[in-house]
Coordinates of N, CA, C and O in Angstrom, one line a residue:
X1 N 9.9 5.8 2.5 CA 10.8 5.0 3.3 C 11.9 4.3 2.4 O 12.8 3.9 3.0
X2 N 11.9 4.3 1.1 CA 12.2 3.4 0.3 C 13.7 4.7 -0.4 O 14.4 4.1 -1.2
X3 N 14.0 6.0 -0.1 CA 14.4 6.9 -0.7 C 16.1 6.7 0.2 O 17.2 6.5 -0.3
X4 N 15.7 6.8 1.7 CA 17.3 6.2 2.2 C 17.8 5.2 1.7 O 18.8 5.1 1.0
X5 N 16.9 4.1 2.1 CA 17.7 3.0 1.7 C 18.7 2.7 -0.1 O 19.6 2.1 -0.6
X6 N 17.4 3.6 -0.7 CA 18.3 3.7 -2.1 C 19.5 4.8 -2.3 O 20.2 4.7 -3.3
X7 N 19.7 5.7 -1.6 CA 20.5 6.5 -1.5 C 21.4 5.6 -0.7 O 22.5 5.5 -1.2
X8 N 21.3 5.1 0.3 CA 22.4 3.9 1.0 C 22.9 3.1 0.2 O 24.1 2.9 0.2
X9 N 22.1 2.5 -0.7 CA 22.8 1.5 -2.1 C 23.6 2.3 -3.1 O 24.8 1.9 -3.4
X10 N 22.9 3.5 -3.6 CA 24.2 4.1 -4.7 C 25.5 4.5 -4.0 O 26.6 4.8 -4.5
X11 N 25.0 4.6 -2.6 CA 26.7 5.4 -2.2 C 27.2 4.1 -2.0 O 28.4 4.1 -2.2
X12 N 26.9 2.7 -1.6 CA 27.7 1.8 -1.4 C 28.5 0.9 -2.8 O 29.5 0.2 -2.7
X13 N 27.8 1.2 -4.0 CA 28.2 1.1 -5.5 C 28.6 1.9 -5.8 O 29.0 1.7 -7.0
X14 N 28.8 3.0 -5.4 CA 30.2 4.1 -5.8 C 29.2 5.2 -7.1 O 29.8 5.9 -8.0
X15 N 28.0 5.0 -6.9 CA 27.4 5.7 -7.9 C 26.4 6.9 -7.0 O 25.8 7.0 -5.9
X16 N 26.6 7.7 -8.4 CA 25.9 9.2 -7.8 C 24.3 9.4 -8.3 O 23.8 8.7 -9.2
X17 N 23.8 10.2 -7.9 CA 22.6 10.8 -8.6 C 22.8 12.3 -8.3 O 23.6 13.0 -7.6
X18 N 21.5 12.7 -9.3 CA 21.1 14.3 -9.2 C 19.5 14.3 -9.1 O 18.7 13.9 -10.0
X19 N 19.1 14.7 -8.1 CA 17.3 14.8 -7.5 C 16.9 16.2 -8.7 O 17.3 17.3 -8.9
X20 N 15.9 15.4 -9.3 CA 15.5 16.4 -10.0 C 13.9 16.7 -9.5 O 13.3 17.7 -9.9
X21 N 13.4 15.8 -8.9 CA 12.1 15.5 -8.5 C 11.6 14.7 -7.3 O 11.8 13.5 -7.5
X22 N 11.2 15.0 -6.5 CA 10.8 13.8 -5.5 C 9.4 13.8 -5.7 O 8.8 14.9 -5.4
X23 N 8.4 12.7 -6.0 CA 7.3 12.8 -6.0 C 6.7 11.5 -4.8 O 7.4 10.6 -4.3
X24 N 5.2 11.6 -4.6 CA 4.7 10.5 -3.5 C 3.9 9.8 -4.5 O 3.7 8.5 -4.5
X25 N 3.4 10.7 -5.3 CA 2.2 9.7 -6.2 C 3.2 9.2 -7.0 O 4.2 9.8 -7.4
X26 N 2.9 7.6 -7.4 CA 3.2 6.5 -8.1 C 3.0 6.7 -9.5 O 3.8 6.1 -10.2
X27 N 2.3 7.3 -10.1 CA 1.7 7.5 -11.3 C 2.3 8.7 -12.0 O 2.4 8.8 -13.2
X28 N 2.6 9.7 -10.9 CA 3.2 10.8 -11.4 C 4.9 10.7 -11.4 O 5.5 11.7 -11.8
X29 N 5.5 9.7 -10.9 CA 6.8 9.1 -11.2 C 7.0 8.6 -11.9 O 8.2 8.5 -12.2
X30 N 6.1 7.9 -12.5 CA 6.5 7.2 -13.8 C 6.1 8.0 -15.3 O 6.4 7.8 -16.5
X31 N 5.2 9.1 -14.6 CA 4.6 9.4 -15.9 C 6.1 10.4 -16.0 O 6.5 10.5 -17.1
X32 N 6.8 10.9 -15.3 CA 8.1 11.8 -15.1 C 9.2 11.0 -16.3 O 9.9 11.5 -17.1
X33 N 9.0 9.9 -15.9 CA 10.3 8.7 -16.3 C 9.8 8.8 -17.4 O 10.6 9.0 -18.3
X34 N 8.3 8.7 -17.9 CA 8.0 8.2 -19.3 C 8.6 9.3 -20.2 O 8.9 9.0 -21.4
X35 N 8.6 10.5 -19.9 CA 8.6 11.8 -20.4 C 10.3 11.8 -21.0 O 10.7 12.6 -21.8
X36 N 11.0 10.6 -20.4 CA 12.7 10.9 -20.5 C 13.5 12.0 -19.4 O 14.6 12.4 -19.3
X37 N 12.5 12.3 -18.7 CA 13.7 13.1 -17.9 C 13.8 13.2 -16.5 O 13.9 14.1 -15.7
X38 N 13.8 11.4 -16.7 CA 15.2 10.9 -14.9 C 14.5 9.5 -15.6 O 13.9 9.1 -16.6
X39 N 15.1 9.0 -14.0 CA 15.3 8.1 -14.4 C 14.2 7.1 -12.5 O 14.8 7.4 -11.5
X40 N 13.6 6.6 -12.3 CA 13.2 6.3 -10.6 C 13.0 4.8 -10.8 O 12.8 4.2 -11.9
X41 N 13.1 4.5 -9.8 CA 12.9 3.3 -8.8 C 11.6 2.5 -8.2 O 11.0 2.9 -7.2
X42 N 11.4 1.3 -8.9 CA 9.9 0.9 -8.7 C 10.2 -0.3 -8.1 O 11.3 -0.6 -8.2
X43 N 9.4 -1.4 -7.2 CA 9.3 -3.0 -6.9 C 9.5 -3.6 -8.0 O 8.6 -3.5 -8.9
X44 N 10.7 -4.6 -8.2 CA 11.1 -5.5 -9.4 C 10.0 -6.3 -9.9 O 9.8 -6.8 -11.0
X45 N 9.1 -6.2 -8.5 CA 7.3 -7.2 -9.0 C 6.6 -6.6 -10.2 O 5.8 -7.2 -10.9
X46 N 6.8 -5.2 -10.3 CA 6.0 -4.5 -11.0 C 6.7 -4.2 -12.3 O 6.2 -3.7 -13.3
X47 N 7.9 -4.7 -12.1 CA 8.7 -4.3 -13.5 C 7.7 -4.2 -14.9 O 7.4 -3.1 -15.5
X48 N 7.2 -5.8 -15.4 CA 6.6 -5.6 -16.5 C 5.4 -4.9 -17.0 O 5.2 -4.5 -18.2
X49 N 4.6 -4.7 -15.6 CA 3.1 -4.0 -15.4 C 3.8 -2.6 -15.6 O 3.0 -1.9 -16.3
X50 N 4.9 -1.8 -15.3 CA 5.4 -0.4 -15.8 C 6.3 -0.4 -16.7 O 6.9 0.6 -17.1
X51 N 6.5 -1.7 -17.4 CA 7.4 -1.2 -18.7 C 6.6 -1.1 -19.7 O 6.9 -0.4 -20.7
X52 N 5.3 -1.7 -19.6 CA 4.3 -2.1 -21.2 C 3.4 -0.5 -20.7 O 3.2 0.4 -21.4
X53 N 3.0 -0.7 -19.4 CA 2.0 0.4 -19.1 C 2.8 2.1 -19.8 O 2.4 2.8 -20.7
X54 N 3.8 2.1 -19.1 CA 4.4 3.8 -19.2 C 5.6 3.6 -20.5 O 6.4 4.5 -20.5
X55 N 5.7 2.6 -21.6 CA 6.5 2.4 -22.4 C 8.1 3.1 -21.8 O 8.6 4.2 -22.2
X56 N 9.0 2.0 -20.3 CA 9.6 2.8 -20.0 C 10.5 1.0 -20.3 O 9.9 -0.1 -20.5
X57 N 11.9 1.3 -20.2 CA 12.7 0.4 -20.1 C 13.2 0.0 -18.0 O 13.2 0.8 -17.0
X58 N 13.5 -1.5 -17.9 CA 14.3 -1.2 -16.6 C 15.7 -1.0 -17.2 O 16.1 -1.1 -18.3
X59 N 16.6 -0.5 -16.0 CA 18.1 0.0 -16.5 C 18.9 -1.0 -16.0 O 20.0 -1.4 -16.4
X60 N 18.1 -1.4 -14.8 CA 19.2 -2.4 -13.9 C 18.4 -2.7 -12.5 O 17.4 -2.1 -12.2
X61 N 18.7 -3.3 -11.9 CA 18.5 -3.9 -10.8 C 19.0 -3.9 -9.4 O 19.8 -4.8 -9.3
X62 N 18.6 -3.1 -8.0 CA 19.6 -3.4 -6.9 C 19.1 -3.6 -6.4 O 18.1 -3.3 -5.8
X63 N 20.5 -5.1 -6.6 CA 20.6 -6.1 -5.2 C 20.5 -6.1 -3.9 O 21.3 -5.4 -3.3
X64 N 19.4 -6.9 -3.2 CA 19.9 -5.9 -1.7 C 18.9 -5.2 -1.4 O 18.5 -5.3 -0.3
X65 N 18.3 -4.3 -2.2 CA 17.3 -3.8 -2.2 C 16.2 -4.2 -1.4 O 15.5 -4.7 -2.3
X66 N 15.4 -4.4 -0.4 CA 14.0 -4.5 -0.6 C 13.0 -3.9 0.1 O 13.2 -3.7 1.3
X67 N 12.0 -3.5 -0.4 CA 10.8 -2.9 0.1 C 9.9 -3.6 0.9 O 9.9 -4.8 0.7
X68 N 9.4 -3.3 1.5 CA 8.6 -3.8 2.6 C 7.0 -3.2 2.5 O 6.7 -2.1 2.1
X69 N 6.2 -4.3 2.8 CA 4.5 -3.7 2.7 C 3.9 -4.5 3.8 O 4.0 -5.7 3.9
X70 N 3.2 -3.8 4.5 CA 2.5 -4.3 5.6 C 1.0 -4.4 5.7 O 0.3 -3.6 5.2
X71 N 0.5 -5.4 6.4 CA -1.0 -5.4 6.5 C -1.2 -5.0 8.2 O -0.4 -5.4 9.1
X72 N -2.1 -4.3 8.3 CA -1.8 -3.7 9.9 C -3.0 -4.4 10.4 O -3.7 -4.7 9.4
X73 N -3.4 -4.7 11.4 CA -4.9 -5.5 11.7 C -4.9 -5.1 13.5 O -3.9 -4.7 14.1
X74 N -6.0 -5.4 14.0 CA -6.1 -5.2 15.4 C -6.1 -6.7 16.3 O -5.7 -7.0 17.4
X75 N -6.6 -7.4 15.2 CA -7.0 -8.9 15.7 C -5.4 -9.8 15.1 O -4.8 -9.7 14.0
X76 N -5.2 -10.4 16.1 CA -3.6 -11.0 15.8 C -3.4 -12.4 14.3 O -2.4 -13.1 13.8
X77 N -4.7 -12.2 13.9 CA -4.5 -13.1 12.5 C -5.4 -12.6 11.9 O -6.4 -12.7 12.5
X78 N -5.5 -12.0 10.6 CA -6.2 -12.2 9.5 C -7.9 -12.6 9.5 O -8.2 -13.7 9.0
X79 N -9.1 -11.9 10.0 CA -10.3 -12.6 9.8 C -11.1 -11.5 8.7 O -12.3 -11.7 8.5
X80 N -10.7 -10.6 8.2 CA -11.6 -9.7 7.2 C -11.3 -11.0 5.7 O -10.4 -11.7 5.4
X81 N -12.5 -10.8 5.2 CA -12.6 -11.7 3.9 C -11.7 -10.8 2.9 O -10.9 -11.5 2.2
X82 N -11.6 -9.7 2.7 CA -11.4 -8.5 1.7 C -10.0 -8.6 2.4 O -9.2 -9.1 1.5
X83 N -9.4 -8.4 3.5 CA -7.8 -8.6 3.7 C -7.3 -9.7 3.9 O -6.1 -9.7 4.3
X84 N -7.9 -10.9 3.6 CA -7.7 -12.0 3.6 C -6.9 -12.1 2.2 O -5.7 -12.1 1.9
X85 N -8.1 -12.1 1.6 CA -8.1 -12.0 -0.2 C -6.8 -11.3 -0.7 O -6.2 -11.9 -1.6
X86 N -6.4 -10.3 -0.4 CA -5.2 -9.3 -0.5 C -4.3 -10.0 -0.1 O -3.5 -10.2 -1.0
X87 N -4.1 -10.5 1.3 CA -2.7 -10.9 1.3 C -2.7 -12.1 0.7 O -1.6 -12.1 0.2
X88 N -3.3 -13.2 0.3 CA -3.6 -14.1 -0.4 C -3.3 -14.2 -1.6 O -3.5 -15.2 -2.2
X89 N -2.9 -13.1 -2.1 CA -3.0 -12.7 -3.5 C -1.5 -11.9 -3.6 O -0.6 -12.0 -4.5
X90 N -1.7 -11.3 -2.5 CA 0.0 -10.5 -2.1 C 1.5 -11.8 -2.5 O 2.4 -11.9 -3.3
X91 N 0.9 -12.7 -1.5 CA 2.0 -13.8 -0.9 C 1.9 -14.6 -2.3 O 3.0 -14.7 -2.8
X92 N 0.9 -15.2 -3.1 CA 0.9 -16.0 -4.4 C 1.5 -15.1 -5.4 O 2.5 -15.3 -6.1
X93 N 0.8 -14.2 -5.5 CA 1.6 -13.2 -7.0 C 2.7 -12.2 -6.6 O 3.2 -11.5 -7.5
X94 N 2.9 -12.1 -5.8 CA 4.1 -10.7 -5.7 C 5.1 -11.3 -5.1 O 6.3 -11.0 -5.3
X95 N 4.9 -12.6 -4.0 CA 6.2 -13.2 -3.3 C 6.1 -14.7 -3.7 O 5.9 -15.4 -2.8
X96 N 6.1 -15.2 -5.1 CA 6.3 -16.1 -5.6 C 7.7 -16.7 -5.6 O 8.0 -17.8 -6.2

């Protein structure tokens, strides 16, 4: 989901890319980046947890940008202890 809208930001900054890889796993995109060859796109939350983890630098930052994560449930509020805990933890540490 996250692949238009970043393709909608570089053409709006006048900047290009070249796809050299599309991957789904999280781990296998960074281990790509760690290798030097490209460059992807992670949650600004996660910045420091993937620069120390994959020894990778950030390059920059776009504005504008943002990702979206949802908790899906059947019951109209929140009663699982374990999805409780998550978004609890979501909203304190990731949307500080």
């Amino acid at each position: 989901a996250l692949r238009p809208r970043l393709d909608g930001w570089l053409r709006e900054e006048g900047l290009t890319s070249q796809a050299v890889g599309e991957f789904e796993d999280s781990a296998l995109i960074k281990a790509f980046g760690r290798q030097g060859t490209g460059i992807f796109a992670r949650p600004t939350v996660l910045r420091e947890e993937i620069e120390e983890q994959y020894q990778v630098k950030c390059l920059g930052s776009a504005q504008g940008l943002i990702g979206e994560f949802f908790a899906l449930s059947i019951e109209r509020r929140i009663v699982h202890p374990a999805v409780a805990a998550i978004t609890a933890n979501a909203r304190r540490e990731l949307f500080r």
